[in-house]
Amino acid sequence: METICAIATAPGGAIGIVRLSGDDAISLTEKILDRNLQEKVTYAHILDNGEILDEVIVTIFRQPHSYTGENTAEISCHGSPYILQRTMELLIAQGCKPARPGEFTQRAFLNHKMDLSRAEAVADLIAARSKAQQKMAMQQMRGNFSKSLSELRDQLLHITSLLELELDFSDHEDLEFADRSELIALAKTIEEKVSSLLNSFKLGNAIKHGVPVAIVGKTNAGKSTLLNALVGEERALVSDINGTTRDTIEDIVNIGGTLFRFIDTAGIRRTDDIVETMGIERTFQTIAKADIILWVIDAQDSKDVLKELEQQMRQHCDSKKLICVFNKTDLQIPQYIPKGIDTVSISAKKNIGMDKLRDLLKVSTDIAPAEDVIVSNIRHYEALCEARTSLERVQSGLINHLSGEFVSQDLRACIQSLSEIVGDITSQSVLNNIFSHFCVGK
Ligand code: GDP
């Protein structure tokens, strides 16, 4: 394989690492140094037209004992952007190619160092912003998900081989190697396992992208001010003019180790204005997408106004966690408190009561770093959905005494869906798409 190189560290650190992988990784690195790389770790100087560019430590890994499975070298330079860039230029002048995003991990996959779902977990681990995210990615990277999938595939292959064996003896019409009721039970057990993986996606998604929280309420209740107070930066547009917050704005905040994804919306308000009405529609759509609803109420609002909105909110929030946030309590104490709903009094503008609100958010979700395998990747989710559909067909085929030929086709489709997750059967375009989302240098 041709040798690739990339800066593997983020700018700003004391040390910066340039990484190489490929057949000539070690010999190419030697060409820009003042000595040969005999040892695993070598202290050396990078030479630039005879002058010393930097004092560096070079670590080498000979194939196949490396991350990519190829010869690799890691040059630890001082973290100067100039030194790192110049080192890259010197390597490229020697024939190295700049690496594409994720190319090191893609090579690791192609060299069978890891399966696809484990390679994807590498990207998740790099992006982890909370303990739950780190733990979930680590589970996947350690291969626990792949292991569960391979167990399921083995069981499916077992059923398929029994059915296909029967087909080979199709002259003997009443010959059955496998008891149908046992096969149906086995298919059902596999389907239940696939379903439980699918069910974990909601949790996986919340861990990866944050628990979705909708911030709703009438225009001018202080939703944008609240979002800013939660995010700690002036992100959302704050305005005195009714109806300015038209577009949905999202921000992710880490509260006590859990990520929350706040979605600000246009106010819920009775109106004939078409644009406003669209905003209101969107509010209800946002509520549908969220797990927790922060209903922001201007504490100065009258009891009658509140009671009318209360009905709408209870209707739309149904099975969701609804929290009443009385805002502007620096101006007025609430006139009316709805019954049976968690309530908190704050002033978003004066930063009063915010810790209480954060505590309430924390106890409203049960996201904890889990020991089990959790599905968090949409590609895996879709493949598992297909697998479940095939399994349903397998079961109904067996129940309805369909010819083994058809049942085995559905079984093979199911095995294929599960194989796509670990990358046994994957098209080049899918691979390119996956690795293009990695950072350069990984
Ligand atoms: P939104 O339409 O619900 O997003 O409301 P905004 O966040 O734009 O706030 C509307 C107005 O109320 C702005 O002038 C804010 O400064 C003001 N405001 C928001 N929160 C408070 C608060 O806690 N106390 C007071 N006195 N004013 C607030």
Coordinates of C-alpha atoms and ligand atoms in Angstrom, one line a residue:
M1 CA 0.0 0.0 0.0
E2 CA 1.2 3.5 -0.8
T3 CA 2.3 5.4 2.3
I4 CA 0.1 8.1 3.7
C5 CA 0.8 10.8 6.3
A6 CA -1.3 13.2 8.4
I7 CA -1.1 15.5 11.4
A8 CA -2.9 13.4 14.0
T9 CA -3.2 16.0 16.8
A10 CA -5.4 19.0 17.3
P11 CA -3.7 22.4 17.1
G12 CA -2.7 24.2 20.3
G13 CA -0.9 21.4 22.2
A14 CA 2.7 21.3 23.3
I15 CA 3.3 18.2 21.3
G16 CA 2.0 17.5 17.8
I17 CA 2.1 14.1 16.1
V18 CA 2.6 13.4 12.4
R19 CA 1.6 9.8 11.6
L20 CA 2.6 7.6 8.6
S21 CA 1.2 4.3 7.4
G22 CA 2.1 2.1 4.4
D23 CA 4.9 -0.1 3.0
D24 CA 7.5 2.6 3.1
A25 CA 6.4 4.4 6.3
I26 CA 9.6 3.7 8.2
S27 CA 12.1 4.2 5.3
L28 CA 10.4 7.4 4.3
T29 CA 10.6 8.8 7.8
E30 CA 14.3 7.9 8.0
K31 CA 14.8 10.1 4.9
I32 CA 13.9 13.3 6.7
L33 CA 15.8 12.4 9.9
D34 CA 19.5 12.4 10.8
R35 CA 19.6 8.8 11.9
N36 CA 18.1 5.4 11.2
L37 CA 15.1 3.9 13.0
Q38 CA 16.4 0.7 14.5
E39 CA 14.6 0.8 17.9
K40 CA 10.9 1.0 18.6
V41 CA 11.4 4.5 20.0
T42 CA 14.2 6.8 18.6
Y43 CA 15.3 10.3 19.5
A44 CA 16.2 12.2 16.3
H45 CA 16.4 15.5 14.5
I46 CA 14.3 16.4 11.4
L47 CA 16.5 17.9 8.8
D48 CA 15.2 20.6 6.5
N49 CA 17.9 21.4 3.8
G50 CA 20.6 20.4 6.2
E51 CA 19.3 22.5 9.0
I52 CA 17.6 21.1 12.1
L53 CA 13.9 21.7 12.0
D54 CA 13.0 20.0 15.3
E55 CA 14.1 17.5 17.9
V56 CA 11.6 14.7 17.8
I57 CA 10.7 11.2 19.2
V58 CA 9.8 8.7 16.6
T59 CA 7.9 5.5 17.5
I60 CA 7.6 2.8 14.9
F61 CA 5.3 -0.2 14.6
R62 CA 6.2 -2.9 12.1
Q63 CA 3.4 -4.7 10.2
P64 CA 1.2 -6.4 11.1
H65 CA 1.6 -5.2 14.7
S66 CA 0.2 -1.8 14.3
Y67 CA -3.2 0.0 14.3
T68 CA -3.5 -0.2 10.5
G69 CA -1.8 -3.5 10.1
E70 CA 0.9 -1.8 8.0
N71 CA 4.3 -0.4 8.8
T72 CA 3.6 2.9 10.7
A73 CA 5.6 5.7 12.2
E74 CA 4.6 8.4 14.6
I75 CA 6.7 11.5 14.8
S76 CA 6.2 13.4 18.0
C77 CA 7.3 17.0 17.2
H78 CA 6.9 20.2 19.1
G79 CA 3.3 21.4 18.6
S80 CA 4.2 24.4 16.4
P81 CA 1.8 24.6 13.4
Y82 CA 4.8 25.6 11.3
I83 CA 6.9 22.6 12.3
L84 CA 4.0 20.2 11.8
Q85 CA 3.2 21.6 8.4
R86 CA 6.8 21.7 7.3
T87 CA 7.3 18.1 8.4
M88 CA 4.3 17.1 6.2
E89 CA 5.8 19.0 3.3
L90 CA 9.1 17.2 3.7
L91 CA 7.4 13.8 3.8
I92 CA 5.3 14.6 0.8
A93 CA 8.4 15.7 -1.1
Q94 CA 9.8 12.2 -0.4
G95 CA 6.7 10.6 -2.0
C96 CA 4.2 10.3 0.9
K97 CA 0.5 11.0 0.1
P98 CA -1.6 13.2 2.5
A99 CA -4.2 10.9 4.1
R100 CA -7.9 11.3 3.5
P101 CA -10.2 11.6 6.6
G102 CA -10.4 8.3 8.4
E103 CA -7.9 6.6 6.0
F104 CA -5.8 5.1 8.8
T105 CA -8.9 3.4 10.3
Q106 CA -10.2 2.4 6.8
R107 CA -6.9 0.6 6.2
A108 CA -7.2 -1.0 9.7
F109 CA -10.7 -2.3 8.5
L110 CA -9.4 -3.4 5.1
N111 CA -6.5 -5.3 6.8
H112 CA -9.0 -7.1 9.1
K113 CA -7.7 -5.3 12.2
M114 CA -11.2 -4.5 13.1
D115 CA -14.7 -5.0 11.7
L116 CA -16.8 -2.0 10.4
S117 CA -18.9 -1.5 13.5
R118 CA -15.7 -1.3 15.6
A119 CA -14.1 1.1 13.2
E120 CA -17.2 3.3 13.5
A121 CA -16.9 3.2 17.3
V122 CA -13.4 4.7 16.9
A123 CA -15.1 7.9 15.5
D124 CA -17.7 7.8 18.2
L125 CA -15.0 7.5 20.9
I126 CA -13.1 10.5 19.5
A127 CA -16.3 12.5 19.5
A128 CA -17.4 11.4 23.1
R129 CA -18.3 14.3 25.3
S130 CA -19.8 12.4 28.3
K131 CA -19.1 9.3 30.3
A132 CA -22.1 7.6 28.9
Q133 CA -20.9 8.3 25.3
Q134 CA -17.4 7.1 26.1
K135 CA -18.7 3.9 27.6
M136 CA -21.1 3.2 24.8
A137 CA -18.4 3.7 22.2
M138 CA -15.9 1.7 24.1
Q139 CA -18.4 -1.2 24.4
Q140 CA -18.8 -1.2 20.6
M141 CA -15.0 -0.8 20.0
R142 CA -14.2 -3.7 22.3
G143 CA -16.4 -5.7 19.9
N144 CA -19.4 -6.6 22.2
F145 CA -21.9 -5.5 19.5
S146 CA -20.1 -7.5 16.8
K147 CA -20.1 -10.5 19.2
S148 CA -23.9 -10.4 19.7
L149 CA -24.4 -10.1 16.0
S150 CA -22.1 -13.0 15.2
E151 CA -24.0 -15.2 17.6
L152 CA -27.2 -14.3 15.9
R153 CA -25.7 -15.0 12.5
D154 CA -24.5 -18.4 13.6
Q155 CA -28.0 -19.4 14.8
L156 CA -29.5 -18.2 11.5
L157 CA -26.9 -20.1 9.5
H158 CA -27.8 -23.2 11.5
I159 CA -31.5 -22.9 10.5
T160 CA -30.6 -22.1 6.9
S161 CA -28.3 -25.1 6.6
L162 CA -31.0 -27.5 7.9
L163 CA -33.6 -26.1 5.5
E164 CA -31.2 -26.2 2.6
L165 CA -30.2 -29.8 3.4
E166 CA -33.9 -30.7 3.2
L167 CA -34.0 -29.1 -0.3
D168 CA -31.1 -31.4 -1.4
F169 CA -33.2 -34.4 -0.5
S170 CA -36.4 -32.9 -2.0
D171 CA -37.2 -36.2 -3.8
H172 CA -38.2 -37.6 -0.4
E173 CA -41.2 -35.4 0.1
D174 CA -41.9 -35.9 3.8
L175 CA -38.3 -35.7 4.9
E176 CA -37.8 -33.1 7.6
F177 CA -34.4 -32.6 9.3
A178 CA -35.7 -29.9 11.5
D179 CA -38.7 -29.8 13.6
R180 CA -40.8 -26.8 12.4
S181 CA -42.0 -25.8 15.8
E182 CA -38.4 -25.7 17.1
L183 CA -37.3 -23.6 14.1
I184 CA -40.2 -21.2 14.7
A185 CA -39.3 -20.8 18.3
L186 CA -35.6 -20.2 17.4
A187 CA -36.6 -17.6 14.8
K188 CA -38.7 -15.9 17.4
T189 CA -35.9 -15.8 19.9
I190 CA -33.6 -14.2 17.4
E191 CA -36.3 -11.7 16.5
E192 CA -36.6 -10.8 20.1
K193 CA -32.9 -10.2 20.4
V194 CA -32.9 -8.0 17.3
S195 CA -35.9 -6.1 18.6
S196 CA -34.2 -5.5 21.9
L197 CA -31.2 -4.1 20.1
L198 CA -33.5 -1.9 18.1
N199 CA -35.2 -0.7 21.3
S200 CA -31.9 0.4 22.6
F201 CA -31.6 2.9 19.8
K202 CA -33.7 5.6 21.5
L203 CA -31.3 5.5 24.5
G204 CA -28.3 5.3 22.2
N205 CA -29.5 8.3 20.3
A206 CA -30.1 10.3 23.4
I207 CA -26.6 9.4 24.7
K208 CA -24.9 10.3 21.4
H209 CA -26.9 13.4 20.5
G210 CA -28.3 14.5 23.8
V211 CA -31.7 14.0 25.5
P212 CA -34.1 16.0 23.4
V213 CA -35.7 18.8 25.4
A214 CA -38.2 21.2 23.8
I215 CA -38.4 24.7 25.2
V216 CA -41.9 25.9 24.4
G217 CA -44.2 28.6 25.6
K218 CA -45.8 31.9 24.5
T219 CA -43.8 34.4 22.6
N220 CA -41.8 36.7 25.0
A221 CA -42.1 34.3 27.9
G222 CA -38.3 34.2 27.8
K223 CA -37.5 31.0 26.0
S224 CA -34.5 32.4 24.1
T225 CA -33.2 34.0 27.3
L226 CA -33.6 30.7 29.1
L227 CA -31.7 28.8 26.3
N228 CA -28.9 31.3 26.5
A229 CA -28.7 30.9 30.3
L230 CA -28.5 27.2 29.9
V231 CA -26.0 27.2 27.1
G232 CA -24.0 30.0 28.7
E233 CA -23.5 31.9 25.5
E234 CA -25.5 34.4 23.5
R235 CA -26.6 31.9 20.8
A236 CA -30.3 32.2 20.2
L237 CA -31.8 35.5 19.0
V238 CA -33.4 37.4 21.9
S239 CA -35.9 40.0 21.0
D240 CA -38.7 42.1 22.4
I241 CA -40.8 41.9 19.2
N242 CA -43.4 39.2 19.3
G243 CA -42.8 36.3 17.1
T244 CA -39.1 36.8 16.2
T245 CA -38.0 33.3 17.3
R246 CA -39.2 31.6 14.2
D247 CA -36.5 29.1 13.4
T248 CA -35.8 26.1 15.6
I249 CA -32.5 26.5 17.3
E250 CA -30.6 23.6 18.9
D251 CA -27.9 23.6 21.5
I252 CA -26.2 20.7 23.3
V253 CA -25.3 21.2 27.0
N254 CA -23.6 18.8 29.4
I255 CA -25.5 18.9 32.7
G256 CA -24.0 16.7 35.4
G257 CA -22.5 14.3 32.9
T258 CA -25.6 13.9 30.7
L259 CA -26.0 15.6 27.4
F260 CA -29.2 17.5 26.8
R261 CA -30.2 18.8 23.4
F262 CA -32.3 21.9 23.8
I263 CA -34.7 22.9 21.0
D264 CA -36.1 26.4 21.1
T265 CA -39.3 27.0 19.2
A266 CA -41.6 29.7 18.1
G267 CA -44.2 30.6 20.8
I268 CA -47.5 28.8 21.3
R269 CA -50.1 31.5 20.7
R270 CA -53.5 31.7 19.2
T271 CA -53.1 33.7 16.0
D272 CA -54.4 34.1 12.4
D273 CA -51.0 35.0 11.1
I274 CA -50.0 32.2 8.7
V275 CA -46.2 32.4 9.4
E276 CA -46.9 32.4 13.1
T277 CA -49.3 29.4 12.6
M278 CA -46.5 27.5 11.0
G279 CA -44.3 28.3 14.0
I280 CA -47.0 26.9 16.2
E281 CA -47.3 23.8 14.1
R282 CA -43.6 23.4 14.5
T283 CA -43.9 23.8 18.2
F284 CA -46.1 20.7 18.4
Q285 CA -43.8 18.9 16.0
T286 CA -40.9 19.7 18.3
I287 CA -42.9 18.5 21.3
A288 CA -43.4 15.2 19.5
K289 CA -39.7 14.8 18.9
A290 CA -38.7 15.7 22.5
D291 CA -38.5 13.5 25.7
I292 CA -38.7 16.4 28.1
I293 CA -40.8 19.6 27.6
L294 CA -39.9 22.8 29.3
W295 CA -43.0 24.9 29.3
V296 CA -41.8 28.5 29.9
I297 CA -44.4 30.7 31.4
D298 CA -44.2 34.4 32.0
A299 CA -45.0 34.6 35.8
Q300 CA -46.9 37.8 35.0
D301 CA -49.5 36.0 32.9
S302 CA -53.0 35.8 34.3
K303 CA -54.6 32.7 35.6
D304 CA -57.1 32.6 32.7
V305 CA -54.4 32.7 30.0
L306 CA -52.5 30.0 31.7
K307 CA -55.5 27.7 32.2
E308 CA -56.3 27.8 28.5
L309 CA -52.7 26.9 27.5
E310 CA -52.5 24.3 30.2
Q311 CA -55.2 22.2 28.5
Q312 CA -53.3 22.4 25.1
M313 CA -50.0 21.5 26.8
R314 CA -51.4 18.5 28.7
Q315 CA -53.0 17.3 25.5
H316 CA -49.8 17.5 23.4
C317 CA -47.3 16.4 26.1
D318 CA -49.3 13.3 26.9
S319 CA -46.7 10.6 27.8
K320 CA -43.8 13.1 27.9
K321 CA -42.1 14.6 30.9
L322 CA -43.6 18.1 31.3
I323 CA -41.9 20.7 33.4
C324 CA -43.5 24.1 34.1
V325 CA -40.9 26.8 34.2
F326 CA -42.2 30.1 35.7
N327 CA -39.9 32.8 34.4
K328 CA -39.6 36.5 35.2
T329 CA -40.1 35.7 38.9
D330 CA -37.9 38.7 39.6
L331 CA -40.9 40.8 38.5
Q332 CA -43.8 38.8 39.9
I333 CA -44.6 35.5 41.8
P334 CA -46.7 33.0 39.8
Q335 CA -50.5 33.6 39.9
Y336 CA -51.5 30.1 39.3
I337 CA -49.7 26.8 39.6
P338 CA -51.0 23.8 37.5
K339 CA -51.5 20.6 39.6
G340 CA -49.6 17.4 39.2
I341 CA -46.8 18.9 37.0
D342 CA -43.2 19.5 38.2
T343 CA -42.8 23.3 38.6
V344 CA -39.8 25.5 39.0
S345 CA -39.6 29.3 39.5
I346 CA -36.7 31.1 37.8
S347 CA -35.5 34.3 36.3
A348 CA -33.6 33.4 33.2
K349 CA -32.4 37.0 32.8
K350 CA -31.1 37.4 36.4
N351 CA -29.9 33.8 36.5
I352 CA -32.0 32.9 39.5
G353 CA -33.3 29.3 40.1
M354 CA -31.2 27.8 37.3
D355 CA -29.6 25.2 39.4
K356 CA -33.0 23.9 40.5
L357 CA -34.0 23.7 36.9
R358 CA -30.8 21.8 36.1
D359 CA -31.5 19.4 39.0
L360 CA -35.0 18.8 37.8
L361 CA -33.7 18.0 34.3
K362 CA -31.1 15.5 35.7
V363 CA -33.7 13.6 37.7
S364 CA -36.1 13.6 34.7
T365 CA -33.9 11.2 32.7
D366 CA -32.5 7.8 33.5
I367 CA -29.5 7.9 31.2
A368 CA -26.7 6.2 32.9
P369 CA -23.6 4.6 31.5
A370 CA -24.9 1.1 30.6
E371 CA -23.1 -2.2 30.6
D372 CA -25.2 -3.6 27.8
V373 CA -24.8 -3.2 24.1
I374 CA -26.6 -0.1 22.9
V375 CA -27.2 0.7 19.2
S376 CA -26.5 4.4 18.5
N377 CA -25.7 4.4 14.8
I378 CA -28.4 5.0 12.2
R379 CA -26.8 2.7 9.7
H380 CA -26.9 -0.2 12.2
Y381 CA -30.4 0.7 13.2
E382 CA -31.6 0.5 9.6
A383 CA -29.9 -2.8 9.0
L384 CA -31.4 -4.2 12.1
C385 CA -34.9 -3.1 10.9
E386 CA -34.4 -4.9 7.7
A387 CA -33.2 -8.0 9.6
R388 CA -36.3 -7.9 11.7
T389 CA -38.6 -7.7 8.7
S390 CA -36.9 -10.7 7.1
L391 CA -37.2 -12.6 10.4
E392 CA -41.0 -11.8 10.5
R393 CA -41.2 -13.3 7.0
V394 CA -39.2 -16.3 8.1
Q395 CA -41.6 -17.0 10.9
S396 CA -44.8 -16.6 8.9
G397 CA -43.2 -18.7 6.1
L398 CA -42.5 -21.5 8.6
I399 CA -46.0 -21.2 10.2
N400 CA -47.7 -21.3 6.8
H401 CA -45.6 -24.3 5.6
L402 CA -44.1 -22.4 2.8
S403 CA -41.4 -24.2 0.7
G404 CA -38.0 -24.3 2.4
E405 CA -36.6 -22.5 -0.6
F406 CA -38.5 -19.3 0.2
V407 CA -37.9 -19.4 3.9
S408 CA -34.2 -19.9 3.2
Q409 CA -34.2 -16.9 0.9
D410 CA -35.6 -14.7 3.8
L411 CA -33.0 -16.2 6.2
R412 CA -30.2 -15.3 3.8
A413 CA -31.6 -11.7 3.5
C414 CA -31.5 -11.5 7.3
I415 CA -28.0 -12.8 7.5
Q416 CA -27.0 -10.3 4.8
S417 CA -28.5 -7.4 6.8
L418 CA -26.6 -8.4 9.9
S419 CA -23.4 -8.9 7.9
E420 CA -23.6 -5.3 6.5
I421 CA -23.3 -4.0 10.0
V422 CA -19.9 -5.6 10.6
G423 CA -18.8 -4.9 7.0
D424 CA -18.6 -8.4 5.7
I425 CA -20.7 -7.3 2.7
T426 CA -20.3 -3.6 2.1
S427 CA -20.1 -1.5 -1.0
Q428 CA -17.3 0.9 -1.7
S429 CA -19.7 3.9 -1.6
V430 CA -20.9 2.9 1.9
L431 CA -17.3 2.6 3.1
N432 CA -16.3 6.0 1.6
N433 CA -19.3 7.6 3.2
I434 CA -18.5 6.1 6.6
F435 CA -14.8 7.1 6.6
S436 CA -15.3 10.5 5.2
H437 CA -17.0 11.5 8.5
F438 CA -13.8 10.7 10.4
C439 CA -11.2 13.3 11.2
V440 CA -7.9 13.4 9.2
G441 CA -5.2 11.5 11.0
K442 CA -7.4 8.8 12.4
Ligands
GDP1 P1 -39.1 34.3 23.8 O1 -39.9 35.0 22.7 O2 -39.9 33.4 24.6 O3 -37.9 33.7 23.2 O4 -38.6 35.5 24.8 P2 -37.2 36.2 24.9 O5 -36.2 35.3 25.5 O6 -36.9 36.9 23.6 O7 -37.5 37.3 26.0 C1 -38.5 38.3 25.9 C2 -38.2 39.5 26.7 O8 -38.3 39.1 28.1 C3 -36.8 40.0 26.6 O9 -36.8 41.4 26.6 C4 -36.0 39.4 27.8 O10 -34.9 40.2 28.2 C5 -37.1 39.4 28.8 N1 -36.9 38.4 29.9 C6 -36.6 37.1 29.7 N2 -36.4 36.5 30.9 C7 -36.6 37.4 31.8 C8 -36.6 37.4 33.3 O11 -36.3 36.4 33.9 N3 -36.8 38.6 33.9 C9 -37.1 39.7 33.2 N4 -37.4 40.8 33.9 N5 -37.2 39.8 31.9 C10 -36.9 38.7 31.2

